[in-house]
Short mmCIF file of C-alpha atoms in Angstrom, two decimals:
data_model
loop_
_atom_site.label_atom_id
_atom_site.label_comp_id
_atom_site.label_asym_id
_atom_site.label_seq_id
_atom_site.Cartn_x
_atom_site.Cartn_y
_atom_site.Cartn_z
CA MET A 1 -56.44 181.61 -35.28
CA PRO A 2 -56.99 179.89 -38.64
CA HIS A 3 -60.51 178.75 -39.32
CA ALA A 4 -60.88 174.96 -39.40
CA HIS A 5 -62.34 173.81 -42.69
CA GLU A 6 -65.59 171.91 -42.22
CA PRO A 7 -66.32 169.29 -44.88
CA ASP A 8 -69.63 169.85 -46.62
CA GLU A 9 -71.69 168.23 -49.35
CA ASP A 10 -69.37 169.56 -52.06
CA ASP A 11 -66.43 167.84 -50.35
CA LEU A 12 -68.27 164.53 -50.33
CA GLU A 13 -69.15 164.78 -54.00
CA ALA A 14 -65.58 165.75 -54.89
CA ILE A 15 -64.07 162.57 -53.45
CA THR A 16 -66.65 160.08 -54.67
CA PRO A 17 -66.05 158.10 -57.86
CA PRO A 18 -68.28 158.98 -60.81
CA GLN A 19 -69.19 155.37 -61.59
CA PRO A 20 -72.88 154.53 -62.01
CA VAL A 21 -72.88 152.58 -58.73
CA PHE A 22 -72.42 155.87 -56.86
CA HIS A 23 -75.78 157.06 -58.18
CA VAL A 24 -77.35 153.67 -57.45
CA GLU A 25 -76.16 153.92 -53.84
CA GLN A 26 -77.61 157.41 -53.59
CA ALA A 27 -80.97 156.17 -54.89
CA LEU A 28 -81.00 153.26 -52.43
CA LEU A 29 -80.14 155.41 -49.43
CA GLY A 30 -82.68 158.02 -50.48
CA ALA A 31 -85.37 155.33 -50.70
CA LEU A 32 -84.53 154.07 -47.21
CA LEU A 33 -84.51 157.58 -45.79
CA LEU A 34 -87.90 158.27 -47.31
CA GLU A 35 -89.44 154.90 -46.46
CA PRO A 36 -87.37 153.16 -43.74
CA HIS A 37 -89.67 150.13 -43.69
CA ARG A 38 -88.20 149.04 -47.03
CA LEU A 39 -84.95 148.08 -45.29
CA GLY A 40 -86.39 144.61 -44.73
CA ASP A 41 -86.67 144.14 -48.48
CA VAL A 42 -82.98 144.92 -49.04
CA THR A 43 -80.91 141.78 -48.39
CA GLY A 44 -77.42 140.64 -49.27
CA ILE A 45 -75.62 143.89 -48.47
CA ALA A 46 -74.02 145.56 -45.46
CA ALA A 47 -72.29 148.85 -44.82
CA SER A 48 -69.09 147.41 -46.31
CA SER A 49 -70.90 146.90 -49.62
CA PHE A 50 -70.89 150.61 -50.37
CA SER A 51 -68.19 152.38 -52.35
CA THR A 52 -67.75 155.43 -50.10
CA ALA A 53 -67.34 155.94 -46.37
CA ALA A 54 -70.22 158.43 -46.32
CA HIS A 55 -72.67 156.00 -47.92
CA ALA A 56 -71.49 153.18 -45.68
CA ALA A 57 -72.06 155.37 -42.61
CA VAL A 58 -75.58 156.32 -43.69
CA PHE A 59 -76.54 152.71 -44.37
CA ALA A 60 -75.06 151.57 -41.06
CA ALA A 61 -77.07 154.23 -39.23
CA ILE A 62 -80.30 153.26 -41.01
CA SER A 63 -79.65 149.58 -40.24
CA THR A 64 -78.93 150.04 -36.53
CA LEU A 65 -81.53 152.63 -35.55
CA PRO A 66 -85.09 151.50 -34.75
CA PRO A 67 -87.40 152.43 -37.64
CA PRO A 68 -89.67 155.41 -37.00
CA ASP A 69 -93.43 155.41 -36.89
CA PRO A 70 -94.52 156.01 -40.51
CA ALA A 71 -97.09 158.66 -39.59
CA GLU A 72 -94.66 160.56 -37.38
CA HIS A 73 -91.85 160.22 -39.94
CA ALA A 74 -94.06 161.90 -42.53
CA THR A 75 -94.50 165.00 -40.34
CA ASN A 76 -91.03 165.66 -38.86
CA THR A 77 -87.31 165.00 -39.28
CA LYS A 78 -86.52 163.52 -35.85
CA TRP A 79 -85.50 160.15 -37.25
CA LEU A 80 -83.45 161.75 -40.01
CA ASP A 81 -81.66 163.83 -37.37
CA ARG A 82 -80.78 160.64 -35.51
CA VAL A 83 -79.51 159.06 -38.73
CA LEU A 84 -77.32 162.11 -39.30
CA ALA A 85 -75.93 162.07 -35.76
CA THR A 86 -75.21 158.35 -35.89
CA GLY A 87 -73.71 158.53 -39.37
CA ARG A 88 -71.38 161.37 -38.43
CA GLU A 89 -69.74 159.11 -35.87
CA GLN A 90 -68.26 157.22 -38.83
CA ALA A 91 -68.13 159.97 -41.47
CA ARG A 92 -67.56 163.42 -40.02
CA GLY A 93 -68.13 165.09 -43.36
CA LEU A 94 -71.75 163.95 -43.46
CA THR A 95 -74.21 166.87 -43.47
CA ALA A 96 -77.96 167.39 -43.33
CA SER A 97 -77.85 168.85 -46.82
CA TYR A 98 -76.31 165.63 -48.17
CA LEU A 99 -79.11 163.56 -46.62
CA HIS A 100 -81.50 165.97 -48.33
CA THR A 101 -79.66 165.34 -51.61
CA LEU A 102 -80.06 161.57 -51.17
CA VAL A 103 -83.79 162.00 -50.72
CA GLN A 104 -84.04 164.34 -53.70
CA VAL A 105 -82.18 162.09 -56.18
CA CYS A 106 -84.14 158.91 -55.40
CA PRO A 107 -86.49 158.45 -58.38
CA THR A 108 -88.71 155.69 -56.98
CA PRO A 109 -88.47 154.47 -53.35
CA ARG A 110 -90.41 151.29 -54.12
CA HIS A 111 -87.45 150.20 -56.31
CA ALA A 112 -85.22 149.89 -53.24
CA THR A 113 -84.90 146.12 -53.68
CA ALA A 114 -83.59 146.54 -57.22
CA TYR A 115 -81.15 149.23 -56.12
CA GLY A 116 -79.89 146.95 -53.36
CA ARG A 117 -79.31 144.13 -55.83
CA MET A 118 -77.23 146.48 -57.98
CA VAL A 119 -75.13 147.52 -54.99
CA GLU A 120 -74.62 143.86 -54.12
CA ALA A 121 -73.49 143.08 -57.68
CA GLU A 122 -70.97 145.91 -57.70
CA HIS A 123 -69.62 144.88 -54.31
CA ALA A 124 -69.19 141.32 -55.61
CA ARG A 125 -67.14 142.66 -58.51
CA ARG A 126 -64.88 144.64 -56.15
CA ARG A 127 -64.41 141.62 -53.88
CA LEU A 128 -63.40 139.46 -56.82
CA GLN A 129 -60.97 142.10 -58.03
CA THR A 130 -59.34 142.37 -54.59
CA ALA A 131 -58.97 138.59 -54.23
CA ALA A 132 -57.42 138.31 -57.71
CA GLU A 133 -54.98 141.13 -56.96
CA ARG A 134 -53.90 139.39 -53.76
CA LEU A 135 -53.19 136.18 -55.68
CA VAL A 136 -51.01 138.00 -58.21
CA GLN A 137 -49.14 139.90 -55.50
CA THR A 138 -48.45 136.67 -53.61
CA VAL A 139 -47.06 134.99 -56.73
CA HIS A 140 -44.49 137.75 -57.13
CA ASP A 141 -43.58 138.13 -53.44
CA VAL A 142 -40.23 136.34 -53.31
CA SER A 143 -39.87 137.11 -49.59
CA ILE A 144 -42.52 134.50 -48.67
CA PRO A 145 -40.78 131.39 -47.20
CA HIS A 146 -43.24 128.82 -48.59
CA ARG A 147 -44.49 130.65 -51.66
CA VAL A 148 -46.26 127.76 -53.37
CA GLN A 149 -48.30 126.89 -50.29
CA THR A 150 -49.16 130.55 -49.72
CA VAL A 151 -50.15 131.00 -53.36
CA LEU A 152 -52.47 128.00 -53.12
CA VAL A 153 -54.06 129.45 -49.96
CA GLU A 154 -54.75 132.69 -51.86
CA ALA A 155 -56.12 130.67 -54.77
CA ASP A 156 -58.51 128.95 -52.36
CA ALA A 157 -59.57 132.34 -51.00
CA LEU A 158 -60.24 133.56 -54.54
CA ALA A 159 -62.24 130.42 -55.33
CA ALA A 160 -64.28 130.91 -52.15
CA VAL A 161 -65.20 134.43 -53.29
CA VAL A 162 -66.27 133.02 -56.66
CA ASP A 163 -68.41 130.38 -54.92
CA ASP A 164 -70.05 133.01 -52.74
CA ILE A 165 -70.86 135.18 -55.75
CA ALA A 166 -72.28 132.13 -57.54
CA ALA A 167 -74.51 131.41 -54.55
CA ARG A 168 -75.78 135.00 -54.61
CA PHE A 169 -76.02 135.24 -58.41
CA PRO A 170 -76.49 131.71 -59.82
CA PRO A 171 -75.25 131.70 -63.44
CA ARG A 172 -78.12 131.83 -65.91
CA ALA A 173 -76.05 130.57 -68.83
CA GLY A 174 -72.43 129.81 -69.61
CA VAL A 175 -71.65 133.21 -71.11
CA LEU A 176 -67.97 134.11 -70.83
CA PRO A 177 -66.90 137.70 -70.11
CA ARG A 178 -66.29 139.82 -73.18
CA THR A 179 -63.08 141.21 -71.69
CA GLU A 180 -59.92 140.19 -73.52
CA ALA A 181 -57.36 138.28 -71.47
CA PRO A 182 -54.32 140.37 -70.56
CA PRO A 183 -51.06 139.58 -72.40
CA PRO A 184 -48.30 137.83 -70.44
CA PRO A 185 -45.88 140.18 -68.67
CA SER A 186 -43.07 141.24 -70.99
CA ALA A 187 -40.29 142.14 -68.55
CA ARG A 188 -39.37 138.76 -67.10
CA ASP A 189 -36.02 137.04 -66.73
CA TYR A 190 -36.21 133.42 -67.87
CA THR A 191 -32.48 132.76 -67.54
CA GLU A 192 -32.79 130.54 -64.46
CA ALA A 193 -35.76 128.67 -65.90
CA VAL A 194 -33.98 128.01 -69.20
CA GLU A 195 -30.86 126.73 -67.47
CA GLU A 196 -32.81 124.41 -65.18
CA GLU A 197 -34.88 123.04 -68.05
CA GLN A 198 -31.70 122.32 -70.00
CA LEU A 199 -30.33 120.41 -67.02
CA LEU A 200 -33.60 118.47 -66.77
CA LEU A 201 -33.53 117.50 -70.44
CA ALA A 202 -29.86 116.51 -70.38
CA THR A 203 -30.28 114.49 -67.18
CA ALA A 204 -33.38 112.74 -68.54
CA THR A 205 -31.43 111.87 -71.70
CA ALA A 206 -28.60 110.42 -69.62
CA HIS A 207 -31.00 108.55 -67.28
CA PRO A 208 -34.03 107.65 -69.40
CA SER A 209 -35.26 105.11 -66.85
CA ASP A 210 -36.07 108.02 -64.52
CA VAL A 211 -38.42 109.68 -67.00
CA ASP A 212 -41.25 107.42 -65.87
CA SER A 213 -41.00 108.84 -62.34
CA VAL A 214 -42.05 112.31 -63.51
CA ARG A 215 -45.19 111.48 -65.45
CA TRP A 216 -46.80 114.52 -63.81
CA LEU A 217 -44.58 116.83 -65.89
CA PHE A 218 -46.18 118.07 -69.14
CA PRO A 219 -44.67 119.85 -72.16
CA ASP A 220 -46.74 122.94 -71.30
CA ASP A 221 -44.72 123.27 -68.08
CA PHE A 222 -41.63 124.30 -70.04
CA THR A 223 -40.66 127.89 -70.77
CA LEU A 224 -39.38 127.51 -74.32
CA PRO A 225 -41.14 125.72 -77.22
CA LEU A 226 -37.92 123.85 -78.07
CA HIS A 227 -37.67 122.51 -74.53
CA ALA A 228 -41.32 121.44 -74.62
CA GLY A 229 -40.68 119.63 -77.91
CA LEU A 230 -37.58 117.89 -76.56
CA TRP A 231 -39.57 116.66 -73.57
CA GLN A 232 -42.27 115.31 -75.88
CA CYS A 233 -39.61 113.39 -77.77
CA LEU A 234 -37.99 112.03 -74.63
CA THR A 235 -41.25 110.77 -73.16
CA ALA A 236 -42.31 109.27 -76.50
CA LEU A 237 -39.04 107.35 -76.86
CA ALA A 238 -39.24 106.17 -73.25
CA ARG A 239 -42.83 105.04 -73.74
CA ARG A 240 -41.84 103.05 -76.83
CA ARG A 241 -38.80 101.69 -74.97
CA GLU A 242 -36.46 102.77 -77.75
CA PRO A 243 -32.79 103.73 -77.29
CA ILE A 244 -32.33 107.22 -75.84
CA ASP A 245 -29.26 109.42 -76.22
CA PRO A 246 -28.71 112.91 -77.67
CA VAL A 247 -28.63 111.61 -81.26
CA THR A 248 -31.83 109.54 -81.04
CA VAL A 249 -33.62 112.42 -79.36
CA LEU A 250 -32.46 114.82 -82.09
CA TRP A 251 -33.74 112.42 -84.76
CA GLU A 252 -37.12 112.22 -83.02
CA VAL A 253 -37.23 116.01 -82.94
CA GLN A 254 -36.69 116.12 -86.68
CA GLN A 255 -39.30 113.42 -87.33
CA ARG A 256 -41.86 115.44 -85.40
CA GLY A 257 -40.99 118.67 -87.18
CA LEU A 258 -40.12 120.43 -83.94
CA LEU A 259 -36.94 122.15 -85.12
CA HIS A 260 -37.79 125.79 -85.73
CA ASP A 261 -35.86 128.49 -87.52
CA GLY A 262 -32.77 129.29 -85.50
CA ASP A 263 -32.64 125.90 -83.76
CA GLU A 264 -29.24 124.43 -84.65
CA PRO A 265 -28.93 120.61 -84.41
CA GLY A 266 -25.45 121.00 -82.92
CA GLU A 267 -26.81 123.23 -80.17
CA VAL A 268 -29.47 120.64 -79.36
CA LEU A 269 -26.81 117.94 -79.08
CA ARG A 270 -24.70 120.09 -76.78
CA LEU A 271 -27.74 120.93 -74.66
CA LEU A 272 -28.52 117.24 -74.13
CA ALA A 273 -24.92 116.28 -73.32
CA GLU A 274 -24.49 118.05 -69.96
CA PRO A 275 -26.50 116.21 -67.26
CA ALA A 276 -26.43 117.12 -63.57
CA GLY A 277 -28.49 116.26 -60.51
CA SER A 278 -31.64 114.17 -60.75
CA VAL A 279 -34.57 114.13 -63.14
CA GLU A 280 -37.10 114.31 -60.29
CA HIS A 281 -35.44 117.38 -58.74
CA TRP A 282 -35.37 119.39 -61.96
CA GLY A 283 -38.82 118.16 -62.90
CA GLU A 284 -40.24 119.38 -59.61
CA ARG A 285 -38.56 122.75 -60.13
CA ALA A 286 -40.13 123.06 -63.59
CA LEU A 287 -43.56 122.10 -62.29
CA GLN A 288 -43.31 124.59 -59.42
CA ARG A 289 -42.48 127.36 -61.87
CA SER A 290 -45.38 126.28 -64.08
CA LEU A 291 -47.76 126.40 -61.11
CA LEU A 292 -46.67 129.92 -60.14
CA THR A 293 -46.91 131.10 -63.75
CA THR A 294 -50.38 129.62 -64.08
CA ALA A 295 -51.48 131.23 -60.81
CA ASP A 296 -50.19 134.59 -62.04
CA HIS A 297 -52.03 134.23 -65.34
CA THR A 298 -55.21 133.10 -63.57
CA GLY A 299 -55.16 136.02 -61.14
CA ARG A 300 -54.48 138.61 -63.84
CA ARG A 301 -57.22 137.24 -66.08
CA ILE A 302 -59.83 137.26 -63.31
CA GLU A 303 -58.65 140.71 -62.26
CA ALA A 304 -59.19 141.92 -65.84
CA TYR A 305 -62.70 140.45 -65.82
CA ALA A 306 -63.51 142.13 -62.50
CA CYS A 307 -62.11 145.49 -63.60
CA ASP A 308 -64.56 145.58 -66.51
CA PRO A 309 -67.86 146.97 -65.17
CA ALA A 310 -69.66 145.67 -68.27
CA ASN A 311 -69.37 142.09 -66.98
CA THR A 312 -72.33 140.83 -65.00
CA PRO A 313 -71.89 138.70 -61.86
CA PHE A 314 -72.99 135.70 -63.92
CA GLN A 315 -70.22 136.31 -66.45
CA LEU A 316 -67.67 136.86 -63.69
CA VAL A 317 -68.53 133.49 -62.14
CA VAL A 318 -68.29 131.62 -65.45
CA GLY A 319 -65.04 133.32 -66.47
CA ALA A 320 -63.41 132.98 -63.05
CA ARG A 321 -64.29 129.30 -62.71
CA ARG A 322 -62.91 128.51 -66.13
CA SER A 323 -59.68 130.33 -65.29
CA LEU A 324 -59.38 128.58 -61.93
CA ALA A 325 -59.87 125.18 -63.59
CA GLY A 326 -56.52 125.51 -65.33
CA LEU A 327 -54.79 126.30 -62.06
CA SER A 328 -56.55 123.40 -60.36
CA ALA A 329 -55.19 120.99 -62.98
CA VAL A 330 -51.59 122.09 -62.40
CA ARG A 331 -52.17 122.02 -58.65
CA THR A 332 -53.30 118.40 -58.79
CA ARG A 333 -50.11 117.43 -60.60
CA TRP A 334 -48.04 119.39 -58.07
CA GLN A 335 -49.69 117.53 -55.19
CA HIS A 336 -49.01 114.21 -56.93
CA ALA A 337 -45.38 115.17 -57.53
CA THR A 338 -44.72 116.33 -53.97
CA GLY A 339 -46.91 113.80 -52.18
CA THR A 340 -48.96 116.51 -50.48
CA VAL A 341 -52.52 115.72 -49.46
CA PRO A 342 -55.03 118.16 -50.95
CA THR A 343 -57.13 119.94 -48.36
CA SER A 344 -60.84 120.09 -48.92
CA ARG A 345 -62.20 123.59 -49.29
CA PRO A 346 -65.63 124.23 -47.75
CA ARG A 347 -68.18 125.17 -50.37
CA PRO A 348 -71.35 127.18 -49.83
CA ALA A 349 -74.65 125.40 -49.51
CA PRO A 350 -76.45 125.04 -52.83
CA THR A 351 -79.18 127.52 -53.63
CA ILE A 352 -82.56 125.87 -53.11
CA ARG A 353 -85.11 126.69 -55.76
CA ALA A 354 -88.71 125.69 -56.12
CA GLY A 355 -89.31 122.90 -58.59
CA PRO A 356 -91.59 119.97 -59.33
CA PRO A 357 -91.93 117.47 -56.45
CA THR A 358 -89.78 114.38 -56.93
CA THR A 359 -90.41 112.36 -53.75
CA THR A 360 -92.30 109.07 -53.60
CA ALA A 361 -95.03 110.75 -51.58
CA ALA A 362 -95.47 113.36 -54.27
CA HIS A 363 -95.66 110.66 -56.93
CA ASN A 364 -98.36 108.81 -54.95
CA ALA A 365 -100.27 112.05 -54.51
CA ARG A 366 -100.28 112.63 -58.26
CA ALA A 367 -101.41 109.05 -58.86
CA THR A 368 -104.28 109.48 -56.39
CA ARG A 369 -105.40 112.68 -58.10
CA ALA A 370 -105.26 110.92 -61.48
CA THR A 371 -107.67 108.15 -60.32
CA ARG A 372 -110.28 110.52 -58.99
#
């Protein structure tokens, strides 16, 4: 009969990531095993905050078991044996020798609070990364029936994670992450977008009175720079109430210096001469595509921030909020275009910090002290 392999300490170390947080978790668990009373000083984390199943199981066991008597704990291993038995219910590979390793590698048990804060920071980074990945995946999931609404739900979930991290780690200063933003994806087919934008521009040229109904559409919503320039010209002519047709639009393009190398005037005229459908329909399609593109860019940028362990929680909050602001702006225009009512997202309670008294009673108290 083949011998069943029993996981041991070497197995646990072989499957754990080598990131610094692994050693921080070991130090924290070692401190709590040595001095269980320090658990009360470690706040803001749970078993799910740890990066490995073994560490999560040990912390869960320490958290659920009644703390031992300090004098008795110093003379025997009864409580440690109970931690091991309880932890093995969740991580079968946990061994007594690994608990011994945790105790051995802890440099200073009284630093447990600092270790816990580090674990909390790393968990916040992983949570932000996961939420950003979900947003990007949703953007590209064409099987979702109502993709825009689902994308916005994921964006709200991502923003809620950012708010929670901000409540736990209030930004000290507006320092952006040092991580470079990822480049836009290269392998994308813009054929449909280009065709629809051409129809929008031609239809708006044929029905200039309808341009005013799509004020929520901006040049940045277009895929090609030429299309963005043509839309600028159309809206400018409509605003000035000047004649609009393919020739007048082409002249406005030239006056603004928007014809680039390779842009043939004849091609522009042909592009503007084939209207179809309605301006509002094609405008809404362009704005929807812009919203999804912005959501994709936002998610990938925040994901890049979160994947960089050099970024502090404060930097992650600042960078993520700035990225989400761009998506929020497009979202507001989408809601205006479609007539949807924005739903309010619950925000965490503000962090209360000690400060100088500002109430009338406090002012009177200061005045009384001053007259003594």
